[in-house]
Structure formats: C-alpha cells, structure tokens
Short mmCIF file of C-alpha atoms in Angstrom, two decimals:
data_model
loop_
_atom_site.label_atom_id
_atom_site.label_comp_id
_atom_site.label_asym_id
_atom_site.label_seq_id
_atom_site.Cartn_x
_atom_site.Cartn_y
_atom_site.Cartn_z
CA MET A 28 15.17 -59.50 32.85
CA ARG A 29 13.70 -59.08 29.41
CA ARG A 30 10.56 -57.52 30.87
CA ARG A 31 12.63 -55.07 32.91
CA GLU A 32 14.42 -53.88 29.76
CA GLU A 33 11.08 -53.33 28.03
CA THR A 34 9.66 -51.29 30.90
CA THR A 35 12.70 -49.01 31.02
CA GLU A 36 13.01 -48.46 27.25
CA MET A 37 13.00 -44.77 26.39
CA ALA A 38 10.19 -43.67 24.09
CA SER A 39 10.58 -41.24 21.22
CA ILE A 40 8.66 -37.98 21.86
CA ASP A 41 7.49 -35.51 19.26
CA HIS A 42 6.17 -32.14 20.48
CA PHE A 43 5.35 -30.88 16.98
CA GLN A 44 3.64 -33.72 15.15
CA TYR A 45 1.62 -31.21 13.08
CA GLY A 46 4.59 -28.95 12.39
CA TRP A 47 4.22 -25.24 13.09
CA VAL A 48 0.41 -25.34 13.36
CA THR A 49 0.03 -26.14 17.06
CA PRO A 50 2.80 -23.86 18.42
CA VAL A 51 1.62 -20.91 16.34
CA LEU A 52 -2.04 -21.48 17.20
CA SER A 53 -1.28 -21.93 20.89
CA TYR A 54 0.85 -18.76 20.90
CA GLY A 55 -1.98 -16.86 19.22
CA LEU A 56 -4.40 -18.01 21.91
CA ALA A 57 -1.92 -16.95 24.61
CA VAL A 58 -1.69 -13.48 23.05
CA LEU A 59 -5.47 -13.20 22.63
CA GLY A 60 -6.17 -14.24 26.21
CA SER A 61 -3.47 -11.91 27.55
CA PHE A 62 -4.82 -9.00 25.51
CA LEU A 63 -8.40 -9.48 26.73
CA GLY A 64 -7.25 -10.12 30.29
CA LEU A 65 -5.13 -6.96 30.45
CA LEU A 66 -8.00 -4.88 29.05
CA CYS A 67 -10.24 -6.30 31.78
CA ALA A 68 -7.56 -5.51 34.37
CA VAL A 69 -7.63 -1.88 33.22
CA ARG A 70 -11.38 -1.85 33.91
CA VAL A 71 -10.75 -3.28 37.41
CA ARG A 72 -8.67 -0.21 38.22
CA GLU A 73 -11.26 2.15 36.76
CA ALA A 74 -14.30 0.57 38.45
CA HIS A 75 -15.88 2.69 41.19
CA THR A 76 -17.86 0.00 43.00
CA PRO A 77 -16.79 -3.32 44.56
CA GLY A 78 -19.31 -5.20 42.45
CA ARG A 79 -17.85 -3.85 39.21
CA ARG A 80 -14.32 -4.60 40.37
CA VAL A 81 -15.24 -8.22 41.14
CA TRP A 82 -16.97 -8.56 37.74
CA TRP A 83 -13.96 -7.31 35.78
CA LEU A 84 -11.60 -9.32 38.00
CA ALA A 85 -13.51 -12.51 37.19
CA LEU A 86 -13.37 -11.75 33.45
CA ALA A 87 -9.64 -11.00 33.62
CA SER A 88 -9.01 -14.26 35.49
CA TRP A 89 -10.98 -16.23 32.92
CA ALA A 90 -9.19 -14.56 30.01
CA ILE A 91 -5.64 -14.96 31.34
CA GLY A 92 -6.01 -18.20 33.29
CA GLY A 93 -8.47 -19.92 30.97
CA THR A 94 -7.60 -18.71 27.46
CA ALA A 95 -4.01 -17.43 27.67
CA ILE A 96 -2.68 -20.25 29.86
CA TRP A 97 -4.88 -23.34 29.96
CA THR A 98 -6.20 -23.25 26.40
CA MET A 99 -2.69 -22.48 25.15
CA HIS A 100 -1.40 -25.51 27.09
CA PHE A 101 -3.99 -27.91 25.72
CA THR A 102 -3.71 -26.64 22.15
CA ALA A 103 0.05 -27.15 22.29
CA MET A 104 -0.54 -30.64 23.71
CA LEU A 105 -2.47 -31.58 20.56
CA GLY A 106 0.90 -31.58 18.83
CA PHE A 107 2.41 -33.94 21.44
CA SER A 108 2.85 -37.59 20.54
CA VAL A 109 4.79 -40.62 21.73
CA ALA A 110 5.94 -43.08 19.06
CA GLY A 111 3.87 -46.26 19.10
CA ASN A 112 1.82 -45.12 22.08
CA PRO A 113 -1.77 -43.81 21.88
CA ILE A 114 -2.51 -40.91 24.24
CA ARG A 115 -5.70 -40.33 26.15
CA TYR A 116 -6.74 -37.67 28.67
CA ASP A 117 -8.40 -38.02 32.06
CA VAL A 118 -11.29 -35.57 31.69
CA PRO A 119 -11.82 -34.72 35.41
CA LEU A 120 -8.12 -33.95 35.86
CA THR A 121 -8.10 -31.90 32.67
CA VAL A 122 -11.06 -29.83 33.90
CA ALA A 123 -9.41 -29.50 37.33
CA SER A 124 -6.27 -28.11 35.71
CA ALA A 125 -8.37 -25.40 34.02
CA LEU A 126 -10.01 -24.47 37.33
CA VAL A 127 -6.60 -24.30 39.01
CA ALA A 128 -5.32 -21.92 36.31
CA ILE A 129 -8.35 -19.61 36.53
CA GLY A 130 -8.51 -19.67 40.32
CA THR A 131 -4.83 -18.98 40.99
CA VAL A 132 -4.63 -16.23 38.38
CA GLY A 133 -7.73 -14.70 39.93
CA LEU A 134 -6.10 -14.81 43.37
CA GLY A 135 -2.95 -13.18 42.02
CA LEU A 136 -4.96 -10.46 40.27
CA PHE A 137 -6.98 -9.83 43.43
CA VAL A 138 -3.83 -9.34 45.49
CA ALA A 139 -2.07 -7.13 42.94
CA VAL A 140 -4.80 -5.23 41.10
CA TYR A 141 -7.92 -4.98 43.24
CA SER A 142 -6.70 -2.05 45.34
CA GLY A 143 -5.96 -0.07 42.18
CA GLN A 144 -2.57 1.09 43.49
CA VAL A 145 0.93 0.12 42.32
CA ALA A 146 2.55 -1.68 45.27
CA TRP A 147 5.51 -3.95 44.59
CA PRO A 148 4.95 -6.21 47.64
CA ARG A 149 1.43 -6.91 46.38
CA ILE A 150 2.63 -7.52 42.82
CA LEU A 151 5.37 -9.91 43.98
CA LEU A 152 3.02 -11.82 46.29
CA GLY A 153 0.37 -12.04 43.61
CA GLY A 154 3.00 -13.16 41.08
CA ILE A 155 4.13 -15.97 43.36
CA PHE A 156 0.55 -17.17 43.85
CA ALA A 157 -0.28 -16.99 40.15
CA GLY A 158 3.06 -18.43 38.98
CA LEU A 159 2.89 -21.44 41.27
CA GLY A 160 -0.71 -21.94 40.18
CA VAL A 161 0.27 -21.85 36.51
CA ALA A 162 3.00 -24.43 37.14
CA ALA A 163 0.52 -26.57 39.09
CA MET A 164 -1.93 -26.32 36.18
CA HIS A 165 0.74 -27.49 33.74
CA TYR A 166 1.86 -30.52 35.72
CA LEU A 167 -1.71 -31.39 36.73
CA GLY A 168 -2.58 -31.31 33.04
CA MET A 169 0.38 -33.60 32.35
CA ALA A 170 -0.84 -35.93 35.10
CA ALA A 171 -4.06 -36.25 33.12
CA LEU A 172 -2.16 -38.00 30.31
CA ARG A 173 -2.92 -41.69 29.95
CA MET A 174 -0.57 -43.96 27.97
CA ARG A 175 1.37 -47.20 28.17
CA GLY A 176 4.36 -45.50 29.64
CA ARG A 177 5.85 -43.86 32.70
CA ILE A 178 6.60 -40.14 32.70
CA ASP A 179 9.73 -38.89 34.42
CA TYR A 180 10.92 -35.30 34.78
CA GLN A 181 14.33 -33.67 34.83
CA THR A 182 14.43 -31.71 38.08
CA SER A 183 16.49 -28.78 36.80
CA LEU A 184 14.12 -28.09 33.91
CA VAL A 185 11.08 -28.44 36.17
CA VAL A 186 12.56 -25.81 38.49
CA ALA A 187 13.31 -23.62 35.48
CA SER A 188 9.72 -23.91 34.25
CA VAL A 189 8.37 -22.94 37.68
CA LEU A 190 10.69 -19.92 37.82
CA ILE A 191 9.59 -18.88 34.34
CA ALA A 192 5.96 -19.20 35.45
CA VAL A 193 6.52 -17.03 38.52
CA VAL A 194 8.47 -14.38 36.60
CA ALA A 195 5.90 -14.36 33.78
CA ALA A 196 3.01 -14.09 36.25
CA THR A 197 4.72 -11.26 38.14
CA ALA A 198 5.38 -9.40 34.89
CA ALA A 199 1.76 -9.95 33.85
CA LEU A 200 0.47 -8.52 37.13
CA TRP A 201 2.81 -5.54 36.89
CA LEU A 202 1.51 -4.87 33.39
CA ALA A 203 -2.06 -5.29 34.61
CA VAL A 204 -1.46 -2.58 37.21
CA THR A 205 0.49 -0.12 35.04
CA VAL A 206 -0.56 -0.25 31.37
CA ARG A 207 -3.60 1.65 30.15
CA SER A 208 -3.44 2.49 26.45
CA THR A 209 -4.51 -0.06 23.86
CA ARG A 210 -1.09 0.10 22.20
CA ALA A 211 0.69 -0.72 25.47
CA VAL A 212 -1.78 -3.53 26.21
CA THR A 213 -1.17 -5.03 22.75
CA ALA A 214 2.61 -4.97 23.17
CA ALA A 215 2.30 -6.46 26.66
CA ALA A 216 0.07 -9.25 25.33
CA PHE A 217 2.70 -10.34 22.81
CA VAL A 218 5.34 -10.39 25.57
CA MET A 219 3.06 -12.41 27.84
CA GLY A 220 2.36 -14.84 25.00
CA CYS A 221 6.09 -15.52 24.69
CA ALA A 222 6.39 -16.05 28.45
CA VAL A 223 3.45 -18.46 28.65
CA SER A 224 4.65 -20.47 25.64
CA GLY A 225 8.21 -20.51 27.00
CA MET A 226 7.01 -21.90 30.33
CA HIS A 227 5.00 -24.63 28.60
CA TYR A 228 7.73 -25.86 26.31
CA THR A 229 10.34 -25.71 29.08
CA GLY A 230 8.12 -27.97 31.15
CA MET A 231 7.63 -30.28 28.18
CA ALA A 232 11.39 -30.47 27.59
CA ALA A 233 11.76 -31.70 31.19
CA MET A 234 9.76 -34.86 30.57
CA ALA A 235 10.79 -38.31 29.38
CA VAL A 236 8.55 -41.30 28.66
CA HIS A 237 9.52 -44.91 29.32
CA HIS A 238 7.60 -47.61 27.43
CA GLN A 239 5.51 -50.06 29.46
CA PRO A 240 4.07 -52.46 26.86
CA ALA A 241 2.55 -54.69 29.55
CA ALA A 242 0.44 -51.85 30.95
CA PRO A 243 -3.30 -51.90 30.17
CA ALA A 244 -4.60 -49.88 27.26
CA PRO A 245 -5.17 -46.25 28.23
CA THR A 246 -8.69 -45.03 28.79
CA GLY A 247 -10.09 -41.53 28.56
CA ALA A 248 -10.85 -38.93 25.91
CA SER A 249 -8.65 -38.42 22.87
CA GLY A 250 -7.32 -35.01 21.98
CA ALA A 251 -9.61 -34.87 18.95
CA ASN A 252 -12.67 -35.53 21.12
CA LEU A 253 -11.72 -32.67 23.45
CA LEU A 254 -10.83 -30.27 20.64
CA LEU A 255 -14.39 -29.30 19.65
CA PRO A 256 -15.68 -28.42 23.15
CA ILE A 257 -12.48 -26.51 23.90
CA MET A 258 -12.76 -24.44 20.73
CA LEU A 259 -16.43 -23.74 21.46
CA ILE A 260 -15.50 -22.57 24.96
CA VAL A 261 -12.76 -20.33 23.56
CA VAL A 262 -15.10 -18.74 21.02
CA PHE A 263 -17.85 -18.23 23.61
CA VAL A 264 -15.49 -16.71 26.18
CA ALA A 265 -13.89 -14.41 23.60
CA PHE A 266 -17.34 -13.24 22.47
CA VAL A 267 -18.44 -12.52 26.04
CA LEU A 268 -15.24 -10.63 26.80
CA PHE A 269 -15.38 -8.56 23.62
CA TYR A 270 -19.03 -7.71 24.27
CA ALA A 271 -18.33 -6.74 27.88
CA LEU A 272 -15.39 -4.54 26.85
CA LEU A 273 -17.31 -2.83 24.06
CA ALA A 274 -20.39 -2.30 26.21
CA SER A 275 -18.42 -0.64 29.00
CA PRO A 276 -16.47 2.45 27.89
CA THR A 277 -13.20 3.39 29.58
CA GLU A 278 -12.51 6.67 31.38
CA GLU A 279 -10.77 7.91 28.24
CA ASP A 280 -13.80 6.99 26.14
CA ARG A 281 -16.13 8.86 28.48
CA ALA A 282 -13.86 11.91 28.54
CA ALA A 283 -13.64 11.92 24.75
CA SER A 284 -17.43 11.58 24.43
CA ALA A 285 -17.97 14.46 26.86
CA TYR A 286 -15.48 16.62 24.96
CA LEU A 287 -17.18 15.88 21.62
CA ALA A 288 -20.60 16.61 23.14
CA ASP A 289 -19.36 19.96 24.46
CA ARG A 290 -17.88 20.88 21.09
CA ALA A 291 -21.10 19.92 19.31
CA ALA A 292 -23.14 22.03 21.75
CA GLU A 293 -20.82 25.00 21.25
CA ARG A 294 -21.08 24.68 17.49
CA LEU A 295 -24.87 24.42 17.64
CA ALA A 296 -25.11 27.54 19.84
CA ALA A 297 -22.76 29.48 17.56
CA ASP A 298 -24.75 28.50 14.46
CA ARG A 299 -28.00 29.53 16.16
CA ALA A 300 -26.57 32.89 17.16
CA ALA A 301 -25.30 33.50 13.61
CA GLU A 302 -28.71 32.63 12.21
CA LEU A 303 -30.43 35.10 14.55
CA ARG A 304 -28.01 37.87 13.63
CA ALA A 305 -28.61 37.22 9.93
CA GLN A 306 -32.37 37.56 10.51
CA GLY A 307 -31.93 40.77 12.52
CA VAL A 308 -33.39 39.13 15.60
CA PRO A 309 -31.65 39.94 18.89
CA ALA A 310 -30.36 36.97 20.83
CA GLU A 311 -31.96 36.09 24.13
CA GLY A 312 -30.81 38.14 27.05
CA ALA A 313 -30.17 41.81 27.64
CA PRO A 314 -28.70 43.82 24.74
CA GLY A 315 -24.95 43.80 24.60
CA ARG A 316 -24.63 41.24 27.40
CA SER A 317 -23.07 37.83 27.21
CA VAL A 318 -25.42 34.97 26.59
CA PRO A 319 -24.14 31.54 27.65
CA SER A 320 -24.22 28.74 25.13
CA THR A 321 -25.53 25.30 25.95
CA ALA A 322 -21.92 24.20 26.57
CA PRO A 323 -20.67 25.31 30.01
CA GLY A 324 -17.72 27.69 30.12
CA ARG A 325 -18.11 28.80 26.46
CA PRO A 326 -20.04 32.13 26.37
CA PHE A 327 -20.53 34.08 23.19
CA ARG A 328 -21.46 37.76 22.76
CA THR A 329 -24.12 39.28 20.56
CA ARG A 330 -24.60 42.86 19.46
CA GLN A 331 -27.79 44.85 19.29
CA PRO A 332 -28.69 45.28 15.61
CA PHE A 333 -28.45 48.78 14.19
#
C-alpha cells in the first residue's frame, strides 16, 4: 500500500524555472521562423517554374515547421522542470518530432499555397493537416521525455491545444496566401508567434506528473547537451534563409529596379542632348525630328541650331 501511494504522488511542475528567459526566447524564435517562412511563402506564389516553387516551399516548411514551431517548443521545454526529478530526452523521438513538424507544415503549405490562388477549401484542408501535425509534434516531443514519473493529460486541455494548433495553422496558411508587403508579413509573424506559443503552453498546462521513485534512472540526453546543436541549427537555417531571400528579389524589387533603370537612362539621354545643344552640335537624326532616348517611351525633341 505504501508503494502504491508513492507511485501516485503528484509531482510539482515548474514551466518557468529560468523565469522570463525561456518564454521570451521561445516566442522570439516563433516570430523569427514565422517571418522567414511567410517571406518564403510569398516567393512560392511569385515563382514561375515548378522547381522554384518546390525550393521556396521547402524553405518555408523548414522555417515555420522547424524554427517557428519545433525550435520554439524545445526552447520553451528548457524551462520545464519537475521537482526532485531529473529530465532526459530520447534523441530519436526528439528528432522525429522535428521531422513531423517540418513535413506536416510542408504538406499544409503545398495544399494551400502551391497553386498560387486563394481558395478557402484548400486553406482549410491544409490548416487541418498542418494543425494536426503541429499537435502531433508537440505530444511526440513530450513522449521523448524520460523521468521517474508517469505523465497524464487532461483531455479537455489536450483538445483545446489541438484546436488552437489547427486554427493557428489555418490562419498561418491564409496569411501565407494573402500577405505580400514586408510590413504585413512582420505583423502576421507576431500574431503567429502568439498562436504557436499559446498552443505550446496550453498543451503543457494539460499535463500532470506522478512520481515513480522505484522506476529506473532516466537515460538520454539532457537539455543542456541538446541546446548547443539546436542553436547551431537555428543559426545555420536562419543564415541560409536570409541569404536565399536576399539573393532572390521579389516582383516589387524587380519592378522598382526596372523603373530606376529607366529613369537613369532618361536622365542620361537628356544630359547628353543638353550637352550637344550647348556645343552647337545637332543631335542624331533628322533636323527637327524626335530622337528617342535610350529609355523606351520617353522621346525628347531637339532643334536645329541657328
């Protein structure tokens, strides 16, 4: 009877053992990943070849599923502790949870964004796929926890976390299809960061840990041992995404560059014509006739010198 009481004793859980550091850092990663992912989604819509669409789709999936969701989850988990109970992580399950997040987000983006058209049935279907995948990632990541205790979940809060994940994923896909400007993408990223963090902490509030002192000591990697490789992955992915975005101009960038080039050509032609008139040299072409500048659609006229 004594042993039964020990195995059912409720453990004290702390989700913020480092104070505000882990929630703020995890939220920042969620915003960063959402921002980069939405920018990549814009490029999916602007791409003119299937190969380019697949490339930008893969980058968007990695940014949203890997950085905004999975990295946010694990960073927040660094602040999780159970009183008197060391925590370890099963590395294969932890890696599998990351692959689930990236793969399901990629599937949702493919359904909703790849065609380049706003279609609510596609957005809803993609949101369901991605949302269920995000929830699966969260609870698979929780299954990777190793401790001397049994984890139970409150059903109502689990359902709430899944609904939040589906709604957040659907909203993210709608934003990925509709937003274009950098200002709109930035605002959407902050909203998505709130949704991702809200889903995580709702799922964490659903759990309870029961001490099992007789259980064997947990094996696996500690959070500190996984922190360095995760941070290196985040930095590497962010660098690759930033480089890809900077190296590939948007339609607006190309239009602005073309406009500036036309204006520069017009200015150069006008300066040349003024210089010729000052020297008393007739411009090329027949006297009194229009001579086109190097910029199309911008002719200028010269006069025959007296």
